[in-house]
Amino acid sequence: MEKIEGSLEHIIYRNEENGYTVGKILETGHANVTTVVGSMMGVQVGETLLCEGYWKNDKKFGKQFVVEAFDVKIPSTTRGIELYLASGSVAGIGAVFAKKIVDHFGEITLEVFDIAPHRLLEIEGIGKKKLERIQSAWAKQKDVRQVMIFLQNYGVSPAYAQRIFKVYGQKSIEKVKENPYRLSTEIDGIGFKKSDAIAQKMGVDVNDAARIASGIEFTLEQVARMGHSCYPLEGLVKEAAMLLGVAFDLVEDALNRLAAKGRVILKLLTHKGGSPKTFVWSKVNYDYEKEIAAEIQRLKVFEDVFEATDLELAIEKSSKKNGITLAVQQEAAVIKSIEDKLHIITGGPGTGKSTITKVVLDICLETTESIVLAAPTGRAAKRLSEITKREASTIHSLLTFDFVTRYFRKNKYDQLDCEVLIVDEASMIDAFLMSALLKAVPDNCKVILVGDVDQLPSVGAGNVLNDLIQSERVPVTRLTEIFRQAINSQIVINAHKINQGIFPNITTEKDSDFFFITERQPERLIQHILGLIDKRLPKAYGLHKLKDIQLLCPMNKGKIGSVEFNRILQLNLNPKKKNEDMGVGHKKLVEGDKVIQTRNNYDKGVYNGDIGYLKKVIDVDKIVVVEFDGKEVEYEFSELLELDLAYAVSVHKYQGSESPCIILPIHESYNRLLFRNLLYTGITRGKQLVILVGTKEAVSAAIRNNKAHKRYTGLVAMLQQEEKGLPIIQIVPMLGAEGYADWVTKHFSENEA
């Protein structure tokens, strides 16, 4: 290993994700610059680097010094200080102010920043506000640098180092040394594997109790990401032991310790008539399901304050107003929705869910204005508003996030002010969101849930709408008849065929809204889809290639997964993407990119699945501006991990959204994920046009496979237990003695009572 020392004059290239840098160093005592390459996280122009490594001759770029390790010195020469300040490392100082400051203070410039920052007011153009900004940025970059240099030894990228610093601040190094496994639960984006790699480098033993406990909780998080709110004990022990590389008995012992501390819950459950088995919940997911069951029972106990008018007359009046005639099934759904305290309406496309919602709303408005409309996503809320001509909001914004408590302001202590709550796209609501929503519903409020239970379930843990229906504790209307306005749509007809296990109609008629294109070779399939999006569909239908066409993929990885499609479509559809390496963040985002938010961010008011367009990149401050439905949102560099490209997205991620045109590749290479409800959900996202590209064999395979991934949940059992098991202590204060006696008589047999 050789050593060189010098001032970093220029950064030619830097990968912000892994820190790989190509730069030019002016070595001490040398006249010419030296090219250095290697992982040099967070280095800034103007700093003095002490590098260890070796020399090599690159065929294309010539002699280079490959950096294996490095240390940083604060610049001491006036030239180095000016370069350092002008590099953008300190917010509020650019090239102009850097020159002014160094010209004024010379070699003691950085001492002024450290010891007497008030003297910066001597520089023309720096006032009190600018000084405050400079002082804050100076202190922050010093602390961040120290954390970055510490974490680089453990393979942590600058983006994650900034996230760690954002949470722990000046205690970052202390906290990581104390327990590296806390990163997996306290830092977004850092899972068990990353924190385990850090811990192993720190010398933590494989059988360490903290490691095994963290691995178990990580395994529960992983199964929750697959949609399970709980998991069979045997399966969890096996998964965790494989992950950790330890014996089963060590995992079982750790599980029992976690259960004793209340961090996990172990309980017997019986699924679909099988024998009782022990299931494991994380404490948080157990509470969500328990709360849903309790809140459903609470709402059932209280009478509906809403008093219906003459329903036949009200239906006739609404039908005349909207120019419609309800089918028998639809009319029954309206009546049940008005009569029941809680009611679920479920059905496929074209069965009139929207029509029923409009009629129910009209009838309710005759009695009360205190009606709230909501949906899980922004797009679903916007569509509900368009249908009803009345304001609808997302559930998140309805409940209002509190930035101090980090939870919703609307809750059981400060409930919503409404007498009727109608929620659309209810199949998308996970256990967490349903728990929060129901707690905020007043005792006497009528609740109507509308959704298609045959679609894919929620992205988050739980299978709430399906569980509510399966429990038979909430009245349900299942719509099966296609409404006559939709009977001519091949999208609607084929969606129902697929849902019934029947192969769809494939037509070549030009006026159809559903097409199938055969393409067996993955490479040709990619080119065919690119041609459709870039040229053919915009020309034939006048569709905007980004805003009106959405490519949905059954899976993310592979030759024809969403990741590869995004790479190809970004290069071909965005003229500002000149090559693979340009751009910011882990996905190399550039201006004009179509992006998707991948997690709920309550601070910014954007949520998992929201799609936007990257408006501009501010290089100096590493800030990206993204537009979501007309609202501009700023992202710092460390937050870019929340964004992904959205030229192609998974079917799951696009739930609750619609696009004028949907393109869905369907190919044998997706075999592990070819499920009927996935194909059905993808097709029902198209409003005007749906195009399947692939093979008929893959379509058939998906239709035959009705064994969608089983979701383990405890909600059905909890709902059925709540029906008879609501504690007396909860009931008496609500109802009083007489009311409680009536409730017992209604819900229990004579002997039980």
Tab-separated table of C-alpha atoms in Angstrom, residues 141-570:
chain	number	residue	atom	x	y	z
A	141	GLN	CA	-21.923	19.291	7.874
A	142	LYS	CA	-19.179	18.852	10.503
A	143	ASP	CA	-21.305	16.382	12.470
A	144	VAL	CA	-22.522	14.578	9.353
A	145	ARG	CA	-18.941	14.255	8.075
A	146	GLN	CA	-17.813	12.657	11.326
A	147	VAL	CA	-20.709	10.178	11.186
A	148	MET	CA	-20.054	9.405	7.504
A	149	ILE	CA	-16.366	8.708	8.090
A	150	PHE	CA	-17.249	6.405	11.010
A	151	LEU	CA	-19.962	4.533	9.092
A	152	GLN	CA	-17.985	4.123	5.859
A	153	ASN	CA	-15.860	1.521	7.643
A	154	TYR	CA	-19.018	-0.571	7.976
A	155	GLY	CA	-20.247	-0.215	4.378
A	156	VAL	CA	-22.989	2.344	5.054
A	157	SER	CA	-23.716	4.638	2.094
A	158	PRO	CA	-23.887	8.459	2.403
A	159	ALA	CA	-27.670	8.418	1.868
A	160	TYR	CA	-28.185	6.065	4.811
A	161	ALA	CA	-25.578	7.882	6.906
A	162	GLN	CA	-27.612	11.075	6.466
A	163	ARG	CA	-30.769	9.225	7.521
A	164	ILE	CA	-29.025	7.903	10.621
A	165	PHE	CA	-27.810	11.399	11.469
A	166	LYS	CA	-31.291	12.821	10.930
A	167	VAL	CA	-32.687	10.469	13.603
A	168	TYR	CA	-29.829	10.351	16.135
A	169	GLY	CA	-28.002	13.635	15.495
A	170	GLN	CA	-24.751	14.061	17.403
A	171	LYS	CA	-25.369	10.771	19.239
A	172	SER	CA	-25.264	8.770	15.977
A	173	ILE	CA	-21.907	7.079	16.564
A	174	GLU	CA	-22.706	6.372	20.225
A	175	LYS	CA	-26.100	4.830	19.345
A	176	VAL	CA	-24.728	2.616	16.564
A	177	LYS	CA	-21.877	1.359	18.748
A	178	GLU	CA	-24.295	0.667	21.601
A	179	ASN	CA	-26.656	-1.526	19.524
A	180	PRO	CA	-26.336	-1.637	15.722
A	181	TYR	CA	-29.540	-3.697	15.484
A	182	ARG	CA	-31.611	-0.692	16.499
A	183	LEU	CA	-30.992	0.633	12.962
A	184	SER	CA	-33.303	-2.019	11.500
A	185	THR	CA	-36.284	-0.790	13.536
A	186	GLU	CA	-35.522	2.921	13.865
A	187	ILE	CA	-34.095	3.934	10.466
A	188	ASP	CA	-36.249	3.752	7.329
A	189	GLY	CA	-34.671	1.622	4.632
A	190	ILE	CA	-32.153	-0.155	6.871
A	191	GLY	CA	-33.299	-3.714	7.403
A	192	PHE	CA	-31.889	-6.488	9.535
A	193	LYS	CA	-29.352	-7.577	6.919
A	194	LYS	CA	-27.676	-4.166	6.762
A	195	SER	CA	-27.641	-3.721	10.523
A	196	ASP	CA	-26.390	-7.310	10.932
A	197	ALA	CA	-23.518	-6.669	8.517
A	198	ILE	CA	-22.521	-3.622	10.584
A	199	ALA	CA	-22.781	-5.628	13.824
A	200	GLN	CA	-20.686	-8.490	12.435
A	201	LYS	CA	-17.926	-6.034	11.482
A	202	MET	CA	-18.113	-4.720	15.037
A	203	GLY	CA	-17.537	-8.234	16.325
A	204	VAL	CA	-21.042	-9.104	17.625
A	205	ASP	CA	-21.391	-12.869	18.248
A	206	VAL	CA	-23.680	-14.863	15.927
A	207	ASN	CA	-25.593	-16.270	18.915
A	208	ASP	CA	-25.921	-12.901	20.651
A	209	ALA	CA	-29.396	-12.518	22.229
A	210	ALA	CA	-29.913	-9.025	20.775
A	211	ARG	CA	-29.055	-10.360	17.303
A	212	ILE	CA	-31.550	-13.244	17.531
A	213	ALA	CA	-34.313	-10.995	18.899
A	214	SER	CA	-33.702	-8.497	16.105
A	215	GLY	CA	-33.746	-11.313	13.524
A	216	ILE	CA	-37.111	-12.575	14.816
A	217	GLU	CA	-38.648	-9.105	14.662
A	218	PHE	CA	-37.192	-8.606	11.191
A	219	THR	CA	-38.733	-11.922	10.079
A	220	LEU	CA	-42.117	-10.745	11.384
A	221	GLU	CA	-41.654	-7.500	9.430
A	222	GLN	CA	-40.866	-9.509	6.296
A	223	VAL	CA	-43.992	-11.667	6.571
A	224	ALA	CA	-45.999	-8.496	7.259
A	225	ARG	CA	-44.664	-7.072	3.981
A	226	MET	CA	-46.079	-10.184	2.326
A	227	GLY	CA	-49.453	-9.228	3.845
A	228	HIS	CA	-49.546	-11.516	6.894
A	229	SER	CA	-50.579	-9.863	10.148
A	230	CYS	CA	-49.572	-13.051	11.994
A	231	TYR	CA	-47.651	-16.211	11.091
A	232	PRO	CA	-47.607	-19.887	12.182
A	233	LEU	CA	-45.114	-20.430	15.003
A	234	GLU	CA	-43.332	-23.355	13.323
A	235	GLY	CA	-42.903	-21.439	10.081
A	236	LEU	CA	-41.619	-18.331	11.851
A	237	VAL	CA	-39.039	-20.291	13.861
A	238	LYS	CA	-37.805	-21.968	10.680
A	239	GLU	CA	-37.601	-18.693	8.707
A	240	ALA	CA	-35.810	-16.843	11.506
A	241	ALA	CA	-33.351	-19.695	12.142
A	242	MET	CA	-32.465	-19.824	8.438
A	243	LEU	CA	-31.967	-16.076	8.321
A	244	LEU	CA	-29.759	-16.042	11.422
A	245	GLY	CA	-27.915	-19.288	10.833
A	246	VAL	CA	-28.637	-20.486	14.382
A	247	ALA	CA	-30.351	-23.493	16.003
A	248	PHE	CA	-34.158	-23.649	16.286
A	249	ASP	CA	-34.062	-23.847	20.086
A	250	LEU	CA	-32.214	-20.520	20.318
A	251	VAL	CA	-34.963	-18.889	18.248
A	252	GLU	CA	-37.693	-20.503	20.375
A	253	ASP	CA	-36.034	-19.285	23.592
A	254	ALA	CA	-35.705	-15.769	22.187
A	255	LEU	CA	-39.366	-15.829	21.069
A	256	ASN	CA	-40.500	-16.736	24.563
A	257	ARG	CA	-38.432	-13.886	26.013
A	258	LEU	CA	-39.947	-11.449	23.482
A	259	ALA	CA	-43.440	-12.731	24.363
A	260	ALA	CA	-42.749	-12.266	28.081
A	261	LYS	CA	-41.787	-8.656	27.369
A	262	GLY	CA	-44.942	-8.158	25.273
A	263	ARG	CA	-43.009	-7.447	22.079
A	264	VAL	CA	-44.646	-10.407	20.302
A	265	ILE	CA	-47.969	-12.178	20.918
A	266	LEU	CA	-48.434	-15.976	20.799
A	267	LYS	CA	-52.004	-17.302	20.496
A	268	LEU	CA	-53.934	-20.316	19.236
A	269	LEU	CA	-55.980	-19.824	16.042
A	270	THR	CA	-58.075	-22.125	13.904
A	271	HIS	CA	-58.017	-21.359	10.176
A	272	LYS	CA	-60.841	-22.639	7.945
A	273	GLY	CA	-61.855	-25.618	10.030
A	274	GLY	CA	-58.319	-26.875	10.578
A	275	SER	CA	-56.862	-27.900	13.921
A	276	PRO	CA	-55.768	-25.091	16.286
A	277	LYS	CA	-52.218	-23.834	15.746
A	278	THR	CA	-50.056	-21.318	17.547
A	279	PHE	CA	-49.595	-18.079	15.618
A	280	VAL	CA	-47.207	-15.212	16.256
A	281	TRP	CA	-47.996	-11.489	15.910
A	282	SER	CA	-45.813	-8.478	16.365
A	283	LYS	CA	-47.369	-6.441	19.176
A	284	VAL	CA	-48.348	-3.664	16.791
A	285	ASN	CA	-50.156	-5.904	14.262
A	286	TYR	CA	-51.955	-7.763	17.042
A	287	ASP	CA	-53.212	-4.465	18.439
A	288	TYR	CA	-54.449	-3.307	15.013
A	289	GLU	CA	-56.601	-6.413	14.505
A	290	LYS	CA	-57.845	-6.436	18.100
A	291	GLU	CA	-58.796	-2.776	17.776
A	292	ILE	CA	-60.684	-3.357	14.507
A	293	ALA	CA	-62.755	-6.133	16.118
A	294	ALA	CA	-63.508	-4.007	19.181
A	295	GLU	CA	-64.446	-0.931	17.129
A	296	ILE	CA	-66.752	-2.917	14.835
A	297	GLN	CA	-68.541	-4.254	17.911
A	298	ARG	CA	-68.747	-0.773	19.445
A	299	LEU	CA	-70.384	0.605	16.307
A	300	LYS	CA	-72.846	-2.296	16.178
A	301	VAL	CA	-73.909	-1.762	19.792
A	302	PHE	CA	-75.084	1.813	19.215
A	303	GLU	CA	-78.141	2.670	17.187
A	304	ASP	CA	-77.868	4.652	13.982
A	305	VAL	CA	-78.826	8.327	14.465
A	306	PHE	CA	-79.631	8.469	10.771
A	307	GLU	CA	-83.374	8.134	10.142
A	308	ALA	CA	-84.306	6.975	6.663
A	309	THR	CA	-87.165	8.557	4.738
A	310	ASP	CA	-89.596	6.640	2.499
A	311	LEU	CA	-86.946	4.558	0.724
A	312	GLU	CA	-88.939	3.631	-2.368
A	313	LEU	CA	-89.803	7.271	-2.978
A	314	ALA	CA	-86.217	8.390	-2.219
A	315	ILE	CA	-84.770	5.818	-4.658
A	316	GLU	CA	-87.221	6.878	-7.355
A	317	LYS	CA	-86.326	10.539	-6.819
A	318	SER	CA	-82.560	9.900	-6.985
A	319	SER	CA	-82.893	7.636	-10.033
A	320	LYS	CA	-84.838	10.331	-11.869
A	321	LYS	CA	-82.268	12.972	-10.906
A	322	ASN	CA	-79.349	10.843	-12.170
A	323	GLY	CA	-81.218	9.506	-15.223
A	324	ILE	CA	-80.846	5.853	-14.204
A	325	THR	CA	-82.928	2.807	-13.393
A	326	LEU	CA	-81.550	0.566	-10.678
A	327	ALA	CA	-81.430	-3.172	-11.206
A	328	VAL	CA	-83.089	-5.318	-8.523
A	329	GLN	CA	-79.737	-6.214	-6.966
A	330	GLN	CA	-78.645	-2.594	-6.912
A	331	GLU	CA	-81.873	-1.401	-5.322
A	332	ALA	CA	-81.497	-4.048	-2.618
A	333	ALA	CA	-77.958	-2.799	-1.957
A	334	VAL	CA	-79.218	0.771	-1.546
A	335	ILE	CA	-81.963	-0.283	0.888
A	336	LYS	CA	-79.597	-2.422	2.997
A	337	SER	CA	-76.990	0.366	3.073
A	338	ILE	CA	-79.590	2.784	4.437
A	339	GLU	CA	-81.140	0.334	6.903
A	340	ASP	CA	-77.935	-1.175	8.355
A	341	LYS	CA	-75.608	0.593	10.779
A	342	LEU	CA	-72.627	-0.979	9.007
A	343	HIS	CA	-72.793	-2.345	5.484
A	344	ILE	CA	-70.355	-3.660	2.885
A	345	ILE	CA	-71.001	-3.395	-0.863
A	346	THR	CA	-68.700	-5.524	-2.987
A	347	GLY	CA	-68.683	-6.369	-6.679
A	348	GLY	CA	-66.625	-6.279	-9.845
A	349	PRO	CA	-66.399	-3.564	-12.524
A	350	GLY	CA	-69.661	-2.556	-14.179
A	351	THR	CA	-71.869	-3.893	-11.372
A	352	GLY	CA	-72.921	-0.384	-10.350
A	353	LYS	CA	-70.985	0.298	-7.148
A	354	SER	CA	-70.565	3.939	-8.183
A	355	THR	CA	-74.249	4.261	-9.079
A	356	ILE	CA	-75.284	2.818	-5.732
A	357	THR	CA	-72.926	5.205	-3.935
A	358	LYS	CA	-74.539	8.183	-5.701
A	359	VAL	CA	-78.077	7.050	-4.834
A	360	VAL	CA	-77.186	6.296	-1.193
A	361	LEU	CA	-75.578	9.729	-0.936
A	362	ASP	CA	-78.680	11.436	-2.383
A	363	ILE	CA	-80.926	9.669	0.141
A	364	CYS	CA	-78.657	10.480	3.071
A	365	LEU	CA	-78.456	14.134	2.037
A	366	GLU	CA	-82.231	14.434	2.479
A	367	THR	CA	-81.722	13.857	6.209
A	368	THR	CA	-78.247	15.172	6.993
A	369	GLU	CA	-75.373	17.174	5.555
A	370	SER	CA	-72.990	15.511	8.003
A	371	ILE	CA	-71.600	13.045	5.448
A	372	VAL	CA	-67.933	12.201	4.891
A	373	LEU	CA	-66.533	10.533	1.746
A	374	ALA	CA	-63.093	8.944	1.784
A	375	ALA	CA	-60.781	6.536	-0.049
A	376	PRO	CA	-57.329	5.054	0.667
A	377	THR	CA	-55.436	6.859	-2.130
A	378	GLY	CA	-55.447	10.325	-3.659
A	379	ARG	CA	-56.515	9.052	-7.060
A	380	ALA	CA	-59.339	6.948	-5.598
A	381	ALA	CA	-60.537	9.945	-3.573
A	382	LYS	CA	-60.434	12.147	-6.673
A	383	ARG	CA	-62.485	9.613	-8.617
A	384	LEU	CA	-65.031	9.323	-5.775
A	385	SER	CA	-65.344	13.102	-5.780
A	386	GLU	CA	-65.928	13.127	-9.558
A	387	ILE	CA	-68.609	10.432	-9.232
A	388	THR	CA	-70.512	12.068	-6.362
A	389	LYS	CA	-69.830	15.742	-7.225
A	390	ARG	CA	-68.960	16.141	-3.563
A	391	GLU	CA	-65.638	16.565	-1.747
A	392	ALA	CA	-63.852	13.328	-0.930
A	393	SER	CA	-60.513	12.987	0.834
A	394	THR	CA	-57.900	10.347	1.461
A	395	ILE	CA	-58.260	8.522	4.771
A	396	HIS	CA	-54.848	9.865	5.800
A	397	SER	CA	-55.823	13.488	5.286
A	398	LEU	CA	-59.271	12.891	6.831
A	399	LEU	CA	-57.631	11.665	10.046
A	400	THR	CA	-55.001	14.465	9.931
A	401	PHE	CA	-51.459	13.532	10.850
A	402	ASP	CA	-50.030	15.212	13.971
A	403	PHE	CA	-46.339	16.048	13.481
A	404	VAL	CA	-45.737	16.346	17.231
A	405	THR	CA	-47.230	13.042	18.411
A	406	ARG	CA	-46.432	11.296	15.085
A	407	TYR	CA	-49.966	9.894	14.929
A	408	PHE	CA	-53.420	10.891	13.695
A	409	ARG	CA	-55.178	13.840	15.332
A	410	LYS	CA	-58.575	12.268	14.726
A	411	ASN	CA	-58.882	9.279	17.057
A	412	LYS	CA	-61.126	7.840	19.780
A	413	TYR	CA	-60.589	10.981	21.893
A	414	ASP	CA	-61.269	13.460	19.071
A	415	GLN	CA	-63.587	11.752	16.606
A	416	LEU	CA	-64.818	12.783	13.192
A	417	ASP	CA	-67.855	15.022	13.015
A	418	CYS	CA	-70.148	12.946	10.793
A	419	GLU	CA	-73.330	10.902	10.809
A	420	VAL	CA	-72.568	8.960	7.617
A	421	LEU	CA	-69.162	7.704	6.426
A	422	ILE	CA	-68.789	6.206	2.932
A	423	VAL	CA	-65.411	4.654	2.096
A	424	ASP	CA	-64.557	3.587	-1.459
A	425	GLU	CA	-61.856	1.086	-2.578
A	426	ALA	CA	-62.078	-0.560	0.841
A	427	SER	CA	-60.194	-3.679	-0.335
A	428	MET	CA	-57.017	-1.567	-0.252
A	429	ILE	CA	-57.276	-0.678	3.448
A	430	ASP	CA	-54.770	-2.536	5.614
A	431	ALA	CA	-55.155	-3.357	9.306
A	432	PHE	CA	-53.250	-0.277	10.492
A	433	LEU	CA	-55.357	2.210	8.517
A	434	MET	CA	-58.693	0.489	9.253
A	435	SER	CA	-57.892	0.477	12.971
A	436	ALA	CA	-57.093	4.203	12.908
A	437	LEU	CA	-60.201	5.016	10.849
A	438	LEU	CA	-62.703	3.058	12.953
A	439	LYS	CA	-61.428	4.528	16.216
A	440	ALA	CA	-62.218	7.989	14.830
A	441	VAL	CA	-65.831	7.091	13.871
A	442	PRO	CA	-68.499	8.376	16.313
A	443	ASP	CA	-70.718	5.802	18.087
A	444	ASN	CA	-73.879	6.654	16.144
A	445	CYS	CA	-72.326	7.065	12.695
A	446	LYS	CA	-73.467	4.930	9.762
A	447	VAL	CA	-70.529	3.280	7.956
A	448	ILE	CA	-70.674	2.002	4.362
A	449	LEU	CA	-67.621	0.250	2.908
A	450	VAL	CA	-67.489	-0.118	-0.882
A	451	GLY	CA	-64.893	-2.226	-2.688
A	452	ASP	CA	-64.057	-5.200	-4.873
A	453	VAL	CA	-63.054	-8.052	-2.573
A	454	ASP	CA	-61.839	-10.118	-5.558
A	455	GLN	CA	-59.021	-7.670	-6.262
A	456	LEU	CA	-55.597	-8.031	-4.713
A	457	PRO	CA	-55.707	-7.287	-0.982
A	458	SER	CA	-53.972	-4.314	0.632
A	459	VAL	CA	-50.252	-3.702	0.194
A	460	GLY	CA	-49.908	-3.470	3.980
A	461	ALA	CA	-50.504	-6.313	6.423
A	462	GLY	CA	-54.010	-7.693	6.807
A	463	ASN	CA	-56.912	-8.744	4.609
A	464	VAL	CA	-59.493	-6.534	6.239
A	465	LEU	CA	-62.385	-6.314	3.764
A	466	ASN	CA	-62.241	-10.051	3.081
A	467	ASP	CA	-62.037	-10.826	6.817
A	468	LEU	CA	-65.019	-8.604	7.605
A	469	ILE	CA	-67.034	-10.469	4.982
A	470	GLN	CA	-65.808	-13.931	6.046
A	471	SER	CA	-66.585	-13.247	9.706
A	472	GLU	CA	-70.289	-12.773	8.867
A	473	ARG	CA	-70.417	-10.065	11.543
A	474	VAL	CA	-71.054	-7.217	9.086
A	475	PRO	CA	-73.956	-7.306	6.566
A	476	VAL	CA	-72.807	-7.626	2.941
A	477	THR	CA	-74.302	-7.071	-0.507
A	478	ARG	CA	-72.369	-8.883	-3.242
A	479	LEU	CA	-73.108	-7.482	-6.714
A	480	THR	CA	-72.822	-9.987	-9.588
A	481	GLU	CA	-74.955	-8.545	-12.383
A	482	ILE	CA	-73.181	-6.319	-14.926
A	483	PHE	CA	-75.005	-3.019	-15.269
A	484	ARG	CA	-76.268	-2.450	-18.770
A	485	GLN	CA	-74.170	0.684	-19.432
A	486	ALA	CA	-71.029	-1.462	-19.049
A	487	ILE	CA	-72.202	-4.502	-21.020
A	488	ASN	CA	-70.475	-3.328	-24.229
A	489	SER	CA	-67.078	-2.927	-22.611
A	490	GLN	CA	-64.750	-5.845	-23.289
A	491	ILE	CA	-62.657	-4.679	-20.307
A	492	VAL	CA	-65.642	-5.261	-18.004
A	493	ILE	CA	-66.765	-8.490	-19.689
A	494	ASN	CA	-63.273	-9.982	-19.697
A	495	ALA	CA	-62.600	-8.964	-16.103
A	496	HIS	CA	-65.695	-10.910	-15.028
A	497	LYS	CA	-64.768	-13.862	-17.209
A	498	ILE	CA	-61.304	-14.016	-15.665
A	499	ASN	CA	-62.774	-13.725	-12.172
A	500	GLN	CA	-65.028	-16.691	-12.979
A	501	GLY	CA	-62.111	-18.742	-14.328
A	502	ILE	CA	-63.049	-18.304	-18.017
A	503	PHE	CA	-60.578	-17.332	-20.762
A	504	PRO	CA	-61.245	-13.750	-21.981
A	505	ASN	CA	-62.582	-12.753	-25.389
A	506	ILE	CA	-59.706	-11.918	-27.713
A	507	THR	CA	-60.752	-9.762	-30.616
A	508	THR	CA	-59.085	-7.905	-33.483
A	509	GLU	CA	-61.948	-5.428	-33.871
A	510	LYS	CA	-60.616	-1.875	-34.104
A	511	ASP	CA	-63.294	-0.371	-31.861
A	512	SER	CA	-62.641	-2.797	-28.998
A	513	ASP	CA	-61.206	-1.553	-25.692
A	514	PHE	CA	-59.364	-4.837	-24.975
A	515	PHE	CA	-56.546	-6.329	-27.080
A	516	PHE	CA	-54.166	-9.249	-26.815
A	517	ILE	CA	-50.807	-9.239	-28.629
A	518	THR	CA	-48.890	-12.504	-28.856
A	519	GLU	CA	-45.164	-12.225	-28.153
A	520	ARG	CA	-43.093	-15.152	-26.873
A	521	GLN	CA	-39.538	-13.773	-26.836
A	522	PRO	CA	-38.879	-11.487	-23.819
A	523	GLU	CA	-36.552	-9.223	-25.858
A	524	ARG	CA	-39.178	-8.749	-28.583
A	525	LEU	CA	-41.895	-8.286	-25.942
A	526	ILE	CA	-39.908	-5.372	-24.455
A	527	GLN	CA	-39.430	-3.738	-27.855
A	528	HIS	CA	-43.101	-4.257	-28.746
A	529	ILE	CA	-44.264	-2.555	-25.533
A	530	LEU	CA	-41.751	0.282	-26.011
A	531	GLY	CA	-43.124	0.841	-29.519
A	532	LEU	CA	-46.710	0.888	-28.231
A	533	ILE	CA	-45.952	3.496	-25.561
A	534	ASP	CA	-43.587	5.669	-27.566
A	535	LYS	CA	-45.281	5.752	-30.970
A	536	ARG	CA	-48.309	3.607	-31.758
A	537	LEU	CA	-50.745	4.441	-28.961
A	538	PRO	CA	-50.078	8.212	-28.879
A	539	LYS	CA	-50.551	8.291	-32.674
A	540	ALA	CA	-53.652	6.048	-32.836
A	541	TYR	CA	-55.485	7.237	-29.701
A	542	GLY	CA	-53.935	10.627	-28.921
A	543	LEU	CA	-52.672	9.327	-25.569
A	544	HIS	CA	-49.853	11.047	-23.657
A	545	LYS	CA	-47.034	8.495	-23.364
A	546	LEU	CA	-46.433	9.189	-19.653
A	547	LYS	CA	-49.695	10.534	-18.240
A	548	ASP	CA	-52.243	8.390	-20.115
A	549	ILE	CA	-50.428	5.052	-20.430
A	550	GLN	CA	-49.361	2.886	-17.518
A	551	LEU	CA	-47.327	-0.299	-17.787
A	552	LEU	CA	-48.176	-2.783	-15.017
A	553	CYS	CA	-45.875	-5.741	-14.312
A	554	PRO	CA	-46.702	-8.885	-12.330
A	555	MET	CA	-43.226	-8.835	-10.764
A	556	ASN	CA	-40.259	-6.520	-10.216
A	557	LYS	CA	-37.235	-8.665	-11.029
A	558	GLY	CA	-36.234	-10.526	-14.172
A	559	LYS	CA	-35.798	-9.692	-17.860
A	560	ILE	CA	-39.332	-8.365	-18.137
A	561	GLY	CA	-39.811	-7.157	-14.574
A	562	SER	CA	-40.640	-3.577	-13.650
A	563	VAL	CA	-37.010	-2.761	-12.718
A	564	GLU	CA	-35.696	-3.619	-16.200
A	565	PHE	CA	-38.672	-1.998	-17.926
A	566	ASN	CA	-38.077	1.202	-15.935
A	567	ARG	CA	-34.424	1.268	-16.997
A	568	ILE	CA	-35.299	0.846	-20.680
A	569	LEU	CA	-38.316	3.172	-20.703
A	570	GLN	CA	-36.457	5.925	-18.834
